[in-house]
Short mmCIF file of C-alpha atoms in Angstrom, two decimals:
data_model
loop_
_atom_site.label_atom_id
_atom_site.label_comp_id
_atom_site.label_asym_id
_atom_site.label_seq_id
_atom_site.Cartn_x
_atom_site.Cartn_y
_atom_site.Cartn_z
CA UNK A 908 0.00 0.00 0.00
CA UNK A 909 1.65 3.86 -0.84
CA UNK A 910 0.70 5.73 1.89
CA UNK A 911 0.45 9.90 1.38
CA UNK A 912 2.30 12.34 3.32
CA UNK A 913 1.44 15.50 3.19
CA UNK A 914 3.85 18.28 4.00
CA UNK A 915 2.46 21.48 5.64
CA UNK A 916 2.45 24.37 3.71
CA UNK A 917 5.34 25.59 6.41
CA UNK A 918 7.91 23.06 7.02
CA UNK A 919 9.54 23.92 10.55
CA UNK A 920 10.94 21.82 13.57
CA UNK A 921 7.54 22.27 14.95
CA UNK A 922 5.06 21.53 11.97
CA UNK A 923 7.77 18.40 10.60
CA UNK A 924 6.09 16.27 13.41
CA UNK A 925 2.86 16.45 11.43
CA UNK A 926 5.19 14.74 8.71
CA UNK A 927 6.28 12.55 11.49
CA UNK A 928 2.92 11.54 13.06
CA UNK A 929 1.46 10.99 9.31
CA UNK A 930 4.54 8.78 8.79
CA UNK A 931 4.50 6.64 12.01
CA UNK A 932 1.86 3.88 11.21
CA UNK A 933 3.80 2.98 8.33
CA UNK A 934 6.75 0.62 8.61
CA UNK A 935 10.09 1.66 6.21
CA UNK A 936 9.37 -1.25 3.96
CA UNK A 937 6.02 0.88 2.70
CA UNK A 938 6.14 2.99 -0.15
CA UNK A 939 5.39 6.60 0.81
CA UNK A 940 4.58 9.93 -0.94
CA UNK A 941 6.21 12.99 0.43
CA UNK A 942 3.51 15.40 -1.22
CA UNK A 943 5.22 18.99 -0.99
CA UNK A 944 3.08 20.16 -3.48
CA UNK A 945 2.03 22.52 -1.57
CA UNK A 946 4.53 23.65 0.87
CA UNK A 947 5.21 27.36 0.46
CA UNK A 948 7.84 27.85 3.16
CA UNK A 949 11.13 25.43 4.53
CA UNK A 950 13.51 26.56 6.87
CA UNK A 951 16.51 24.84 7.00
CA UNK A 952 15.44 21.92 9.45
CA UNK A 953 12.49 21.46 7.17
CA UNK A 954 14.63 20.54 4.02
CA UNK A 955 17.52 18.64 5.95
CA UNK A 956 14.61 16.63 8.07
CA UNK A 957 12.87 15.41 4.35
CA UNK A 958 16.18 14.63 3.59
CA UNK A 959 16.68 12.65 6.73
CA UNK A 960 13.20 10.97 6.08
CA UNK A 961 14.42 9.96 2.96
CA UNK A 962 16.97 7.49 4.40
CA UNK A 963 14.83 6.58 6.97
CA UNK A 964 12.63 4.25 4.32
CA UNK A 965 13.66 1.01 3.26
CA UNK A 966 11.42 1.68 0.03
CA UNK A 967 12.98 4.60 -1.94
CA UNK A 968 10.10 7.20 -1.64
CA UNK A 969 8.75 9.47 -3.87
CA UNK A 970 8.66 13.69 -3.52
CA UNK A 971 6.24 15.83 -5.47
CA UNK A 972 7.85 18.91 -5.87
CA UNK A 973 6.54 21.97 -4.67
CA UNK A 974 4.01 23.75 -6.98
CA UNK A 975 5.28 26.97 -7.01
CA UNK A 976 8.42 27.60 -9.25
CA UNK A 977 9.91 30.53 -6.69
CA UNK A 978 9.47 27.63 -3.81
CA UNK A 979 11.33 24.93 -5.77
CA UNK A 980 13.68 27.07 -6.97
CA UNK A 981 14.92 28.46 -3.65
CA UNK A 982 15.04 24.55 -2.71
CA UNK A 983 17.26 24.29 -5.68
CA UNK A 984 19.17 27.30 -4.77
CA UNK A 985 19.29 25.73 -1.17
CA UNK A 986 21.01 22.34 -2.35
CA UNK A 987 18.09 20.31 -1.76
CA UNK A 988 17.29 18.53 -4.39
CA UNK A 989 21.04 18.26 -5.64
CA UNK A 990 21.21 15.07 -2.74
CA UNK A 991 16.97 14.57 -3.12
CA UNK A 992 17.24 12.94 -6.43
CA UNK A 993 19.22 9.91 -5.04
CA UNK A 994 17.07 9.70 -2.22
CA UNK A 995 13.59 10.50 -3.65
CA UNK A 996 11.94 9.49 -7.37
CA UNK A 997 11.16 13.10 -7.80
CA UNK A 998 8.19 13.83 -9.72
CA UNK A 999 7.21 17.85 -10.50
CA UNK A 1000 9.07 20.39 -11.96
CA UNK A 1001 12.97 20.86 -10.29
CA UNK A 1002 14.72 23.96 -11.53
CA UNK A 1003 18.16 23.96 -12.61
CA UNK A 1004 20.25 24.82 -9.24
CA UNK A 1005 22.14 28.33 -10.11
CA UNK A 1006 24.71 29.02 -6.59
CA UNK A 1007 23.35 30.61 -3.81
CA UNK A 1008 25.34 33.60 -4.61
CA UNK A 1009 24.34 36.83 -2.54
CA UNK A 1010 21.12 35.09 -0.68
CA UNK A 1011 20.36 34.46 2.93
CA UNK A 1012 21.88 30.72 2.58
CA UNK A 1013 24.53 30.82 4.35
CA UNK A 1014 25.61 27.29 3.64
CA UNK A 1015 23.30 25.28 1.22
CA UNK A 1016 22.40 21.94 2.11
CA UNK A 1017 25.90 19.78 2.89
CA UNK A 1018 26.21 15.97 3.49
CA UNK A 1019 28.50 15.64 6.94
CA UNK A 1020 29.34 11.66 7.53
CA UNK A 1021 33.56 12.23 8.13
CA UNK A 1022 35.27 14.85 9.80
CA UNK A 1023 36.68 16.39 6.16
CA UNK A 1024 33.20 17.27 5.77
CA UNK A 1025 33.15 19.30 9.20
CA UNK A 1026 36.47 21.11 7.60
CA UNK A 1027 34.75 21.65 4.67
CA UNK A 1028 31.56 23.24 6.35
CA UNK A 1029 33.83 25.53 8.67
CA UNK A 1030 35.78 27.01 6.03
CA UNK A 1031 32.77 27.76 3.95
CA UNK A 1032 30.66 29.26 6.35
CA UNK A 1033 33.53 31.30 7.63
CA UNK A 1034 34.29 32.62 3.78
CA UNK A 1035 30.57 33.74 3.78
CA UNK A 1036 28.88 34.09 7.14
CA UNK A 1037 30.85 37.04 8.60
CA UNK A 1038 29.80 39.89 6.51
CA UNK A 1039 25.87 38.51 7.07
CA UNK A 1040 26.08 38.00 10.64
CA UNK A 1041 27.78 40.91 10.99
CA UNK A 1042 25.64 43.16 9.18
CA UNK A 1043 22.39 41.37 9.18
CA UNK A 1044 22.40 40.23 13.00
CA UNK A 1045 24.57 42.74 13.98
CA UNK A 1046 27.27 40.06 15.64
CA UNK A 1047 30.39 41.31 16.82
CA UNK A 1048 33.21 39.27 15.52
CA UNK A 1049 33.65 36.96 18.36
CA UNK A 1050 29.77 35.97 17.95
CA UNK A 1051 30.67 35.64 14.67
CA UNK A 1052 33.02 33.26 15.49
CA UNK A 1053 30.59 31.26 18.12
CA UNK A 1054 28.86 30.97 15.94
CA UNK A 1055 31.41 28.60 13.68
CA UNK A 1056 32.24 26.68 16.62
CA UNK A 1057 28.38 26.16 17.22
CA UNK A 1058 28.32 24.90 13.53
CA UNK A 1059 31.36 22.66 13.60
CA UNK A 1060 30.22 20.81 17.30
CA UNK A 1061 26.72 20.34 15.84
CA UNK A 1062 28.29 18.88 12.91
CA UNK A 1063 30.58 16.76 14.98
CA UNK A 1064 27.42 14.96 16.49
CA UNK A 1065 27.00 13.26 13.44
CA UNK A 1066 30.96 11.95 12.66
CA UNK A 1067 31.26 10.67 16.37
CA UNK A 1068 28.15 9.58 17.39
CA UNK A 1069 25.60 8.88 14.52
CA UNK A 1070 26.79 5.62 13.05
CA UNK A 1071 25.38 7.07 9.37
CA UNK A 1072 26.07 10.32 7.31
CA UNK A 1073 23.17 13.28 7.94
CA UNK A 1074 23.07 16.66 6.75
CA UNK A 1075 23.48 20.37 7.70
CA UNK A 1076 22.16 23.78 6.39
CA UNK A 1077 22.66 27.33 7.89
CA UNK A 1078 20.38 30.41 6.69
CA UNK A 1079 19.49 33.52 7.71
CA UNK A 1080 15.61 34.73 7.75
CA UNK A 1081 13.41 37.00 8.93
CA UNK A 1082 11.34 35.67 12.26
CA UNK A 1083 8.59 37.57 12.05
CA UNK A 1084 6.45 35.15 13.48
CA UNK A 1085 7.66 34.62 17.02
CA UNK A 1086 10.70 37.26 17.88
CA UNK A 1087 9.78 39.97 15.13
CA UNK A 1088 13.83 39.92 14.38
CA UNK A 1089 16.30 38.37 12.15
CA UNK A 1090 17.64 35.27 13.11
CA UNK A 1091 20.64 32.77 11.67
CA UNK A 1092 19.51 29.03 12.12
CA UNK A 1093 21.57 25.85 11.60
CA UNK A 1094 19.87 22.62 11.30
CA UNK A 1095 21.56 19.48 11.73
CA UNK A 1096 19.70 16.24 11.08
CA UNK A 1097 20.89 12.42 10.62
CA UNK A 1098 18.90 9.39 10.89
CA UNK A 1099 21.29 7.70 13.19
CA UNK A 1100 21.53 5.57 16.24
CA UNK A 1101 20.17 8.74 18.38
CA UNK A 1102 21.10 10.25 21.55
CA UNK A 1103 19.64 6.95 23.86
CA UNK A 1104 21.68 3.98 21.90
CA UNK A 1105 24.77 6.34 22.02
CA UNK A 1106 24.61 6.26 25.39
CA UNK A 1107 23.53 2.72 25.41
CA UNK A 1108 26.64 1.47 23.37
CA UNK A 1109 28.92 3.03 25.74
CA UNK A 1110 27.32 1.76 28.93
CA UNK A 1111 26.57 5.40 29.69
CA UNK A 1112 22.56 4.25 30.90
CA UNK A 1113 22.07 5.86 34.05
CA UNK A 1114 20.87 3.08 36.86
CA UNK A 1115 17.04 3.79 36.23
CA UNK A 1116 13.79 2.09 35.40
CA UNK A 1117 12.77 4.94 33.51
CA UNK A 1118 15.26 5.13 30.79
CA UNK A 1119 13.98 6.67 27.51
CA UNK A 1120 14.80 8.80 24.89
CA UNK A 1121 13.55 11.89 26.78
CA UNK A 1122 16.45 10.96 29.70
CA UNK A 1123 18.97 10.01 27.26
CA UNK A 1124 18.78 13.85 25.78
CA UNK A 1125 18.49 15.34 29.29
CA UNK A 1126 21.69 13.47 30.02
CA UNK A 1127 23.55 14.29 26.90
CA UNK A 1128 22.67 17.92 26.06
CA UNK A 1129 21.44 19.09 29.35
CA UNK A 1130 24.27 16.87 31.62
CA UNK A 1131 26.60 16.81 29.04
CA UNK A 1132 27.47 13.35 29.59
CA UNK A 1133 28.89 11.28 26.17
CA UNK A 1134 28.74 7.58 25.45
CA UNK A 1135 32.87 7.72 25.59
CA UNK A 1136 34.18 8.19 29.26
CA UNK A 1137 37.16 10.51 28.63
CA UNK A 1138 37.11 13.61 30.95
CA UNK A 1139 36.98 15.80 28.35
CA UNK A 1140 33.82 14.34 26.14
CA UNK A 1141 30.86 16.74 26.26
CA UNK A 1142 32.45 19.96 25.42
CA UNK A 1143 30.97 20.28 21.94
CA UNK A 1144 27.26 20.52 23.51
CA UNK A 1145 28.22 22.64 26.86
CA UNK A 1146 29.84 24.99 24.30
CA UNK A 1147 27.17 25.41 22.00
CA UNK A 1148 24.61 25.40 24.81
CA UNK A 1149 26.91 28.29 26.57
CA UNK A 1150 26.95 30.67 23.22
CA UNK A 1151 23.01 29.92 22.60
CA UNK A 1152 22.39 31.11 26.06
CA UNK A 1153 24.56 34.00 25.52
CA UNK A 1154 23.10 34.91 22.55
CA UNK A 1155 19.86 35.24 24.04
CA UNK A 1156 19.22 32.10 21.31
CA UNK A 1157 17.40 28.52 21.20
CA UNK A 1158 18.73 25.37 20.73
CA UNK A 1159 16.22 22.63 20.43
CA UNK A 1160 17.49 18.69 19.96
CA UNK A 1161 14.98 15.77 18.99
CA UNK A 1162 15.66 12.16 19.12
CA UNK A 1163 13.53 8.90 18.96
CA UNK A 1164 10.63 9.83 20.83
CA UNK A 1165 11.75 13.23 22.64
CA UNK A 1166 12.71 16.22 22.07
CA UNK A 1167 14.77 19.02 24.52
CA UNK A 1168 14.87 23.08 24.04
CA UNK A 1169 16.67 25.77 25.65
CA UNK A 1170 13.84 28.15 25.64
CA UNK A 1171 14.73 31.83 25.59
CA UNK A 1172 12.37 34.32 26.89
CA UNK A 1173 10.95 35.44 23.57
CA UNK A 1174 9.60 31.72 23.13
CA UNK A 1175 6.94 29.64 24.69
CA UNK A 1176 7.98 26.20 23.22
CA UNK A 1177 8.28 23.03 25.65
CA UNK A 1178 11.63 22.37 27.47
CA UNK A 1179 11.10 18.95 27.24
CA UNK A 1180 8.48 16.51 25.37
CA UNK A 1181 8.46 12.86 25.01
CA UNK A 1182 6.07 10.23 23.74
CA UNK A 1183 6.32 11.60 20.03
CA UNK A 1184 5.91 9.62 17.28
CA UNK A 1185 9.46 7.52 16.84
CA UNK A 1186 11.96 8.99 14.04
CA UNK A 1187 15.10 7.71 14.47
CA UNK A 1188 18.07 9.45 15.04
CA UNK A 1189 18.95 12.76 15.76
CA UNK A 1190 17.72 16.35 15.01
CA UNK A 1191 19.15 19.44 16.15
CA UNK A 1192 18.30 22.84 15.26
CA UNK A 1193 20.25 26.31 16.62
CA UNK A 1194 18.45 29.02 16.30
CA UNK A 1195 20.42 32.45 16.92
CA UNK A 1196 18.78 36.03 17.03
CA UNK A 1197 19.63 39.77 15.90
CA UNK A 1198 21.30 41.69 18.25
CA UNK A 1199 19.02 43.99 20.18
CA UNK A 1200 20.28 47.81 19.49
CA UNK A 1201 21.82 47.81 23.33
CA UNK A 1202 24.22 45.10 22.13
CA UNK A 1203 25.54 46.08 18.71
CA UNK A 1204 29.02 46.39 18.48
CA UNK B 734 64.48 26.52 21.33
CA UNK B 735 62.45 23.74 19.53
CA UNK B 736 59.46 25.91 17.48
CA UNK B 737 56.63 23.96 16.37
CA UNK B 738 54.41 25.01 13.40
CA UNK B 739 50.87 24.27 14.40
CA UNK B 740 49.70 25.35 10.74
CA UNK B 741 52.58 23.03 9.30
CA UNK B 742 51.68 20.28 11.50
CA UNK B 743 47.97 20.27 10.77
CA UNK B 744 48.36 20.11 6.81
CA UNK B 745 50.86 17.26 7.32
CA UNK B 746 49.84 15.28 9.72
CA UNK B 747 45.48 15.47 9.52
CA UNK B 748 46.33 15.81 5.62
CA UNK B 749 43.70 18.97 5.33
CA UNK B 750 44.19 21.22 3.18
CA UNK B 751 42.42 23.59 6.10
CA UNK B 752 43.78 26.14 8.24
CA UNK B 753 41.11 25.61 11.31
CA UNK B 754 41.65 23.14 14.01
CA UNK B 755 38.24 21.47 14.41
CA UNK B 756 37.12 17.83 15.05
CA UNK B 757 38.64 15.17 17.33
CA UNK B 758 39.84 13.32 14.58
CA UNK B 759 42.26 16.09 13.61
CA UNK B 760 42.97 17.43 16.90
CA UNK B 761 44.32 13.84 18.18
CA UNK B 762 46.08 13.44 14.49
CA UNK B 763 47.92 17.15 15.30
CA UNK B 764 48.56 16.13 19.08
CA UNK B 765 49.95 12.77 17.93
CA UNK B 766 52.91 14.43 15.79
CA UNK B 767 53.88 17.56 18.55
CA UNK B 768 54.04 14.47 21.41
CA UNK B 769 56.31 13.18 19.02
CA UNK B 770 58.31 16.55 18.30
CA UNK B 771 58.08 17.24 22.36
CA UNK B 772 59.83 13.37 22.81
CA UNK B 773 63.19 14.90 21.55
CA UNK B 774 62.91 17.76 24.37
CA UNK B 775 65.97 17.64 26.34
CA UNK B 776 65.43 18.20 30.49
CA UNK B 777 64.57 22.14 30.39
CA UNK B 778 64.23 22.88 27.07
CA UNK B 779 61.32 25.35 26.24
CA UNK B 780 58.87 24.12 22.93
CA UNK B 781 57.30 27.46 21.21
CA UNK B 782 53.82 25.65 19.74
CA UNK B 783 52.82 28.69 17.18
CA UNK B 784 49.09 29.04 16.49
CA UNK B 785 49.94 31.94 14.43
CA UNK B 786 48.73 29.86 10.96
CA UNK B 787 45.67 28.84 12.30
CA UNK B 788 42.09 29.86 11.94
CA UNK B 789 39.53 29.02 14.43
CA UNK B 790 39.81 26.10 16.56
CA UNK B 791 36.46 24.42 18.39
CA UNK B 792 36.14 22.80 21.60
CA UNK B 793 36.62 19.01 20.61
CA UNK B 794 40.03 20.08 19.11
CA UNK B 795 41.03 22.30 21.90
CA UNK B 796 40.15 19.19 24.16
CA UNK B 797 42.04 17.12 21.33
CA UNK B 798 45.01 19.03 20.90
CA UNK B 799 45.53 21.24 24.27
CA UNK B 800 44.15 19.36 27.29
CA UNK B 801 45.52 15.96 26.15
CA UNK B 802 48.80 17.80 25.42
CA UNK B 803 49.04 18.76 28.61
CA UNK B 804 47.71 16.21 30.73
CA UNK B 805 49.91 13.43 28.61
CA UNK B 806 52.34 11.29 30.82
CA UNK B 807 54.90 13.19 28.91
CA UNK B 808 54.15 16.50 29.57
CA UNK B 809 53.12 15.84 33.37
CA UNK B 810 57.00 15.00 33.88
CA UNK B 811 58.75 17.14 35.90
CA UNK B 812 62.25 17.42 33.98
CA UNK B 813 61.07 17.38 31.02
CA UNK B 814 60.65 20.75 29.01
CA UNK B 815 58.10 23.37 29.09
CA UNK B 816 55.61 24.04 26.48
CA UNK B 817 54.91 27.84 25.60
CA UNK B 818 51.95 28.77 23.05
CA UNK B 819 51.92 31.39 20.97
CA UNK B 820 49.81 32.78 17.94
CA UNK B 821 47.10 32.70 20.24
CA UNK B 822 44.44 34.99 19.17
CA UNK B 823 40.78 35.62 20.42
CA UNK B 824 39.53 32.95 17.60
CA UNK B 825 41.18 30.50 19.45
CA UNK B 826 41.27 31.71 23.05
CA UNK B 827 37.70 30.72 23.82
CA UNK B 828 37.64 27.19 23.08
CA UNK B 829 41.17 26.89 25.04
CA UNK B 830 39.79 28.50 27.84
CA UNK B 831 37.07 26.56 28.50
CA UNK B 832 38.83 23.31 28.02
CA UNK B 833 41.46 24.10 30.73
CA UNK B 834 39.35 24.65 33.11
CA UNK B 835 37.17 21.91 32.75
CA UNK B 836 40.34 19.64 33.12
CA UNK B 837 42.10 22.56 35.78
CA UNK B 838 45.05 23.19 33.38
CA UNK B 839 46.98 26.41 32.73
CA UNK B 840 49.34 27.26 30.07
CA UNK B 841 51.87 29.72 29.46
CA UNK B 842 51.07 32.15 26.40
CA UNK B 843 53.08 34.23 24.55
CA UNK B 844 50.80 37.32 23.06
CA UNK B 845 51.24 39.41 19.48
CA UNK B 846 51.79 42.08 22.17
CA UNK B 847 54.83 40.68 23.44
CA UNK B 848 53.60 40.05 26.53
CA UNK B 849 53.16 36.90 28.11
CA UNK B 850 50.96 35.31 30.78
CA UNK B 851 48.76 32.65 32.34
CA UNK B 852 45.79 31.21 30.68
CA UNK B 853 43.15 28.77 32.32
CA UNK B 854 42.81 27.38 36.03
CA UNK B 855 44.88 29.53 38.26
CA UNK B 856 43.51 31.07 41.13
CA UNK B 857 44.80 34.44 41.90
CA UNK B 858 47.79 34.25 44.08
CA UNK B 859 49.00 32.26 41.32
CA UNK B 860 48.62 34.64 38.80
CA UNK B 861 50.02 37.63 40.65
CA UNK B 862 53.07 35.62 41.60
CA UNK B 863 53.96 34.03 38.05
CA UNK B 864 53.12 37.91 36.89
CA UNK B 865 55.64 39.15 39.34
CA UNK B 866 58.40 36.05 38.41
CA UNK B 867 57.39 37.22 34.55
CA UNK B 868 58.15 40.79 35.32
CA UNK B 869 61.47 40.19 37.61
CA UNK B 870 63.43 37.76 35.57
CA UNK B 871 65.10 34.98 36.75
CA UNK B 872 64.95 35.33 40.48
CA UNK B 873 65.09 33.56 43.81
CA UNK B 874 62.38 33.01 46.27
CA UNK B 875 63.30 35.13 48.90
CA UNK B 876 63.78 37.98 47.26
CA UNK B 877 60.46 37.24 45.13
CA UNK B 878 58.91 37.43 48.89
CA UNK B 879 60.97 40.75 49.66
CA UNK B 880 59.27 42.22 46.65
CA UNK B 881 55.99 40.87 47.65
CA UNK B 882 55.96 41.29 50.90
CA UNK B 883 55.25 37.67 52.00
CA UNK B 884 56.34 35.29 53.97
CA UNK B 885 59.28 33.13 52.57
CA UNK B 886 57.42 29.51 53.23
CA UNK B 887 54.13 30.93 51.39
CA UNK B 888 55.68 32.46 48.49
CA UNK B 889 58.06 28.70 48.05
CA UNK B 890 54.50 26.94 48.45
CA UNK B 891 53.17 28.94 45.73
CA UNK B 892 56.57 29.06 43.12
CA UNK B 893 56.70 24.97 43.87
CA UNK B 894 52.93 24.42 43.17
CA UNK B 895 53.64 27.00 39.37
CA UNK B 896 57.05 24.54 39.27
CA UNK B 897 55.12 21.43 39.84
CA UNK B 898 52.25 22.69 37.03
CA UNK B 899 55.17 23.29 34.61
CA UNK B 900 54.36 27.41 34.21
CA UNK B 901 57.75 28.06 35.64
CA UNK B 902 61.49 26.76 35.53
CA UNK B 903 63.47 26.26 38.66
CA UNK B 904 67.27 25.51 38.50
CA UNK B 905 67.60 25.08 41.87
CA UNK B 906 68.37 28.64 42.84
CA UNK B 907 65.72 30.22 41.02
CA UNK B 908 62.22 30.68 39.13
CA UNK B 909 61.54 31.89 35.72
CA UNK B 910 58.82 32.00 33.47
CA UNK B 911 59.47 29.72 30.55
CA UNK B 912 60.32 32.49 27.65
CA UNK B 913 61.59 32.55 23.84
CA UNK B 914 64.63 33.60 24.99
CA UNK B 915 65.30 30.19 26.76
CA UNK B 916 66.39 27.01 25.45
#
């Protein structure tokens, strides 16, 4: 049976568990239909998570294309269907990709499964993120560079505790919606082993009857505690948790069934959920805002 | 002297063709070859690691490349020689920071400024007296008390604990902070 997904016309962290929930009665081995026909908006955790999806299905799915020409195009633009077309049978129209060039992606859509990749992403981002964030978010040059090391520990997840390749995108928008500001966001999705087997694998499993997904991501981003025992494990995700905080920003991280935010004051999003539908391994998503005019440089 | 190219070290020895230290693969690849550079060290030799050809360096590195550095069996032995950083600038400072005080390490750093002093997990009294042995020159204890005004047995407690943390040399007669000048 070919089941039908349909994306919402605003892909987010928060409306991709529709996509989720829709998804969860049907095992990988079904055929699905990711219908983005009409999807008018993706930020970049929208267009990393289909990609995630993707390798989440044991039956190579199929993606309708998003109606509108400007959508697909900035999809194109974004990288996204450059590493869709292996995962997805694409049907709909998919404009030639032209680069990125002067637009608010700050890093199209990247593949991250070894630590050249990580390299790779760095020196990118830091070629053409420091003008933006400087200007656009008005970050002085050591958020600027926070920022990078944000991107590159995110990133990291994936090469040392995945188990499979996943995906990053950074891009600057305007958040009209909830903060009324602009805001850089980096999204960094794999379909992995997740936070809980991490831990599991390294006997890191607190003594507890209650052990889940939501305690394994308590443990690991809000404990900092790593499925390897060296001292020093754990400082990617205190130091990206320390710059979000400083940056007045949010970082939210979903695994298996749960999902964990530092929520800043402008939000009202959950600090911690659990009993979602199941998508396996990890999503993270870093969400940093314009300066207010008391803290430009 | 024995000066260490960080910059040189990372395109040879993690094979990127990158200037930024990032990742724990490439951070334990870098520290691999300076252990190997600090084995020649003779007792009391001073090793200059320069930073100066490297970008931006994150956390998992700095845990990589500093902490381990400095917490190997290696560098924990007392006669062997001390390790000086320079090229350190405010892209890298952060990350280095933070991991030396999660693992209560300090390091000696040699500034664009020409200035040098203590970075990470000191607590004050440490810092004013490794400023003051920085500032004097080679010098002995009790006159480093005279120009403190302290007691004689405090100020040795606090030169042996700098000695014993490898931020300063002792020959026997006298402290100094580990400098360019000294080989």
């Amino acid at each position: 049976m070919t089941a039908v997904i349909t994306v919402p016309t605003s892909l987010d962290d928060l409306s991709f568990e529709q996509v989720i929930e829709q998804l969860a009665p049907h095992p990988p081995e079904d055929k699905v239909i990711i219908d983005c026909r009409h999807c008018a908006f993706s930020t970049p955790f929208g267009l990393t998570a289909l990609l995630t999806l993707a390798q989440t299905r044991a039956t190579k799915p199929t993606l309708l294309a998003p109606d509108d020409l400007d959508k697909s195009s900035y999809w194109a633009r974004a990288g996204f269907f450059k590493y869709a077309e292996d995962l997805y049978d694409i049907q709909g129209t998919v404009p030639r990709a032209r680069s990125a060039g002067e637009s608010d992606v700050l890093l199209e859509v990247q593949p991250i499964a070894e630590s050249n990749d990580v390299h790779r992403v760095v020196e990118h981002i830091q070629v053409r993120a420091a003008q933006i964030l400087t200007t656009r978010l008005h970050l002085e040059s050591k958020a600027t560079m926070g920022f990078t090391m944000a991107l590159s520990e995110a990133c990291q997840n994936i090469v040392e505790h995945a188990g499979r390749g996943g995906w990053v995108m950074v891009q600057v928008y305007n958040y009209r919606k909830r903060i009324g500001r602009q805001v850089a966001v980096i999204a960094v999705c794999d379909a992995g082993i997740g936070f809980r087997r991490s831990l599991e694998s390294g006997n890191r499993r607190p003594e507890t009857d209650r052990w889940n997904d939501r305690m394994a991501l308590e443990e690991a981003v809000m404990r900092g505690v790593s499925r390897l025992s060296d001292l020093g494990r754990g400082q990617g995700i205190k130091g990206i948790k320390a710059y979000v905080k400083r940056r007045d920003g949010k970082l939210t991280v979903r695994s298996g069934t749960a999902r964990v935010a530092l929520v800043p004051d402008w939000d009202d999003d959950y600090p911690a959920r659990e009993n979602l539908p199941a998508f396996p391994g990890s999503q993270m998503q870093i969400l940093i805002p314009e300066a207010l005019p008391a803290e430009k440089p | 002297m024995t000066h260490i190219d960080v910059g040189l070290v990372l395109r040879h020895s993690a094979k990127v063709p990158y200037a930024d230290l990032v990742t724990r693969t490439t951070g334990a690849a870098v520290r691999e070859c300076i252990e190997r550079e600090l084995s020649a060290l003779h007792d009391g030799d001073v090793a200059f690691l320069d930073f100066s050809a490297i970008g931006m360096m994150d956390y998992s590195c700095a845990d990589e490349v500093v902490a381990k550095l400095l917490m190997s069996p290696m560098s924990r032995h007392r006669d062997r020689g001390y390790v000086v950083f320079h090229g350190i600038t405010d892209a890298h400072l952060e990350a280095i920071e933070d991991v030396l005080h999660h693992h209560g390490l300090a390091l000696v750093v040699h500034f664009a400024d020409g200035g040098a002093r203590l970075v990470g997990a000191v607590n004050a009294d440490e810092r004013l007296v490794w400023d003051m042995v920085y500032a004097q020159g080679n010098s002995a204890a009790t006159r480093l008390a005279e120009v403190a005004g302290r007691e004689i047995e405090a100020m040795t407690q606090l030169l042996d604990v700098l000695h014993r943390r490898h931020l300063l040399r002792f020959d026997g007669a006298s402290y100094s902070a580990p400098s360019l000048a000294q080989s």
